[in-house]
XYZ file of C-alpha atoms in Angstrom:
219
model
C -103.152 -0.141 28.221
C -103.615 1.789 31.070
C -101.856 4.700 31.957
C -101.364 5.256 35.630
C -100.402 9.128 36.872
C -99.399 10.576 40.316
C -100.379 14.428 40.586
C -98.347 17.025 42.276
C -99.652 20.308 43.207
C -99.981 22.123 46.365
C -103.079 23.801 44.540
C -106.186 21.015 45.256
C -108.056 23.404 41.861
C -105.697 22.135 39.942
C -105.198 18.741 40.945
C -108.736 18.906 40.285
C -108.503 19.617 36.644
C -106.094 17.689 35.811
C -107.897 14.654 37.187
C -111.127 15.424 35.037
C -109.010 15.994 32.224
C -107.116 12.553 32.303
C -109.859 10.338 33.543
C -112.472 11.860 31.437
C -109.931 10.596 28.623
C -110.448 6.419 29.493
C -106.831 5.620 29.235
C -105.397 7.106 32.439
C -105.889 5.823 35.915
C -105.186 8.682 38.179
C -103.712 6.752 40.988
C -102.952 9.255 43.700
C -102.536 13.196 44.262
C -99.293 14.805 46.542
C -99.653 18.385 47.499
C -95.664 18.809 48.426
C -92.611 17.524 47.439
C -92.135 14.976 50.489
C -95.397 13.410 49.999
C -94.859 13.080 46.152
C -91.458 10.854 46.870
C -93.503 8.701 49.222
C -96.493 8.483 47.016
C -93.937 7.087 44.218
C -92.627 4.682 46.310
C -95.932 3.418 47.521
C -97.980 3.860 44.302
C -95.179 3.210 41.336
C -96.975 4.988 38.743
C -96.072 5.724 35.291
C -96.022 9.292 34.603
C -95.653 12.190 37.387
C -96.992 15.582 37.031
C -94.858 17.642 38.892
C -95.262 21.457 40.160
C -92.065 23.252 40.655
C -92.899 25.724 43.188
C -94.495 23.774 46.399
C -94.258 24.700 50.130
C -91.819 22.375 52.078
C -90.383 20.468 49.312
C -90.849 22.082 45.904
C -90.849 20.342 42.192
C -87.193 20.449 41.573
C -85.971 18.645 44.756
C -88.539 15.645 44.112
C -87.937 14.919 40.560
C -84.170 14.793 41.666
C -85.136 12.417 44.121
C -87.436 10.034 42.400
C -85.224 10.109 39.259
C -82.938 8.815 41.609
C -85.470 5.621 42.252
C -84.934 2.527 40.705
C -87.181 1.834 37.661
C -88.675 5.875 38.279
C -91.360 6.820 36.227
C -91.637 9.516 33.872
C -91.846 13.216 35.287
C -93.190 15.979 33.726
C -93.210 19.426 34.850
C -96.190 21.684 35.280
C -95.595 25.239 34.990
C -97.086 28.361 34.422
C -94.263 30.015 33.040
C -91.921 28.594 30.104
C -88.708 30.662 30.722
C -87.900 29.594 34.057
C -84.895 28.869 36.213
C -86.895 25.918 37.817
C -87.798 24.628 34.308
C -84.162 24.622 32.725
C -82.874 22.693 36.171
C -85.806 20.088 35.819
C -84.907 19.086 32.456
C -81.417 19.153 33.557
C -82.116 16.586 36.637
C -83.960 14.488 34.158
C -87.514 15.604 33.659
C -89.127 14.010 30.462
C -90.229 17.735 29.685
C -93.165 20.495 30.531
C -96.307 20.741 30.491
C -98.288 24.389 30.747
C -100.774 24.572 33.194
C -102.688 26.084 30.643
C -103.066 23.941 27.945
C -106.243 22.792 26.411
C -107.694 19.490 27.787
C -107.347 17.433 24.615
C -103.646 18.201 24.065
C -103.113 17.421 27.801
C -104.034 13.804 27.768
C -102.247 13.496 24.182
C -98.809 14.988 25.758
C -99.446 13.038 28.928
C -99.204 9.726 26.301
C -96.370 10.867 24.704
C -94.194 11.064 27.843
C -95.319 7.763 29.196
C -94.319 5.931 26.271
C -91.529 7.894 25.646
C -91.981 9.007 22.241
C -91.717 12.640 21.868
C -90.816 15.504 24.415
C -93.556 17.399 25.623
C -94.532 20.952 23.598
C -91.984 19.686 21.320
C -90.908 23.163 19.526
C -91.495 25.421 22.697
C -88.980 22.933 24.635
C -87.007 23.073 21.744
C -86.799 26.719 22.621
C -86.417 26.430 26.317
C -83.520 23.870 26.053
C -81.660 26.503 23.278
C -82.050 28.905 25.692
C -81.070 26.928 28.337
C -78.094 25.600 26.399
C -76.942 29.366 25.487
C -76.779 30.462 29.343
C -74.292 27.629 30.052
C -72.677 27.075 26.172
C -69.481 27.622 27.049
C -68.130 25.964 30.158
C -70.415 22.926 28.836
C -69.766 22.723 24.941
C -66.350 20.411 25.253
C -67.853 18.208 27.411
C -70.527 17.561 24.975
C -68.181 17.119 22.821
C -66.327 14.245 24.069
C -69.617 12.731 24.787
C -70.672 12.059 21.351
C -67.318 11.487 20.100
C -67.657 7.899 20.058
C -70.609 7.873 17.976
C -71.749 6.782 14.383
C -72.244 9.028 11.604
C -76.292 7.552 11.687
C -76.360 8.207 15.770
C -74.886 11.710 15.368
C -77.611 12.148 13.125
C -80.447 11.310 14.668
C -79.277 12.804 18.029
C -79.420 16.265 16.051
C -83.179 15.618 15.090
C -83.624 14.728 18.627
C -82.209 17.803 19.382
C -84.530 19.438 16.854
C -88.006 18.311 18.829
C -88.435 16.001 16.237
C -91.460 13.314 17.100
C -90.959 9.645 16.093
C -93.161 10.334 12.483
C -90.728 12.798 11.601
C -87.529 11.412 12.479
C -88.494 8.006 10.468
C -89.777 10.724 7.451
C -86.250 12.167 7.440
C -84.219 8.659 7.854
C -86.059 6.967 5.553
C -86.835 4.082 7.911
C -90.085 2.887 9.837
C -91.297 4.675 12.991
C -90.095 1.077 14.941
C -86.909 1.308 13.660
C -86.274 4.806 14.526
C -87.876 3.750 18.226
C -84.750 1.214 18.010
C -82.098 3.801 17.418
C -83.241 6.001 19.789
C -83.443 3.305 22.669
C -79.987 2.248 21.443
C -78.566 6.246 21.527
C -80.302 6.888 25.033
C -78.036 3.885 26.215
C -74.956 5.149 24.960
C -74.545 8.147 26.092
C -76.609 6.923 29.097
C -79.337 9.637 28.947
C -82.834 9.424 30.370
C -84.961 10.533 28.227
C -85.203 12.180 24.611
C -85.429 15.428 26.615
C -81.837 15.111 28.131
C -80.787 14.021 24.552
C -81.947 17.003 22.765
C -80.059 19.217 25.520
C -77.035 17.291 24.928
C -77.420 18.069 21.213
C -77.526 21.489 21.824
C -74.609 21.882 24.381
C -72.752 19.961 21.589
C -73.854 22.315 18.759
C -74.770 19.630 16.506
C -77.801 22.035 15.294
C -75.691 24.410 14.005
C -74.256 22.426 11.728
């Protein structure tokens, strides 16, 4: 199957790149390229891709504002942010508004198109150990006010879901988390569907933050 990918950048370079990279990969069908945040809404609308790559810092309307915005779409896509930095405000509010994760602007080719998979099928977070990092830091500038909420979130749920919401929470990919639950990798792609319903989260990404504001990882 295809993969079909919007590109956001007010850099054309790196647009550029990124378009060499994918479609030099066969699976990816780079179906359009925005150079602001306005014209990346619009280009979602018109073009209903599957994954966005996202800049956060654009002229007019930067990274943040449109992945609010075309979260906020019916049936969105998946968005992932480009950065060039990993500990940044921008970052920590894109997961928050529902990005699928992060992707360095620096990373090599190959692991590019493999993360640019991952997101679109849903499997994995992006970088999964250095967002594991960036949402524990993330989670420790806002622990407190946050922590009860998170709380009553996961109240309701089973002594299995609690579970695998903490390896969620732990960057775990879908290999892993069937390796530790002693169950198939379709099975596990079952209970995370089922989890991200729930609690009505987004993405794995928005689980594993979730799983830190409720300190189920240091348990």
């Amino acid at each position: 199957m295809t993969i079909s990918v919007l590109l956001v950048d007010d850099e054309e370079l790196v647009r550029f790149g990124l378009r060499t990279v994918l479609e030099a990969a066969g699976d990816f069908t780079v179906v359009g390229e925005a150079g602001d945040g306005f014209a990346a809404v619009r280009a979602v609308q018109e073009l209903r891709p599957d994954v966005v790559l996202m800049d956060i810092r654009m002229p007019r309307k930067d990274g943040l504002a449109a992945t609010r915005e075309i979260l906020a779409l019916p049936d969105p896509p998946q968005v992932a942010v480009l950065t060039t930095f990993h500990a940044d405000e921008y970052v920590y509010a894109a997961l928050a508004a529902g990005a699928a994760g992060f992707l360095l602007k620096d990373t090599p080719p190959r692991e590019i198109a493999a993360a640019v998979r991952a997101v679109a099928d849903g499997t994995a977070t992006l970088s999964p150990k250095v967002t594991a990092a960036l949402i524990e830091s993330y989670v420790d500038r806002r622990a407190a006010p946050r922590r009860a909420q998170a709380l009553r979130r996961i109240r309701e749920l089973s002594d299995r879901e609690r579970e695998v919401l903490q390896l969620l929470g732990s960057g775990g990919s879908n290999a892993e988390l069937a390796k530790r639950l002693y169950v198939s990798e379709a099975t596990v792609k079952t209970y995370v569907s089922r989890l991200l319903a729930k609690l009505d989260l987004a993405n794995r990404t928005q689980a594993a933050i979730l799983a830190h504001e409720a300190g189920l990882l240091e348990d």
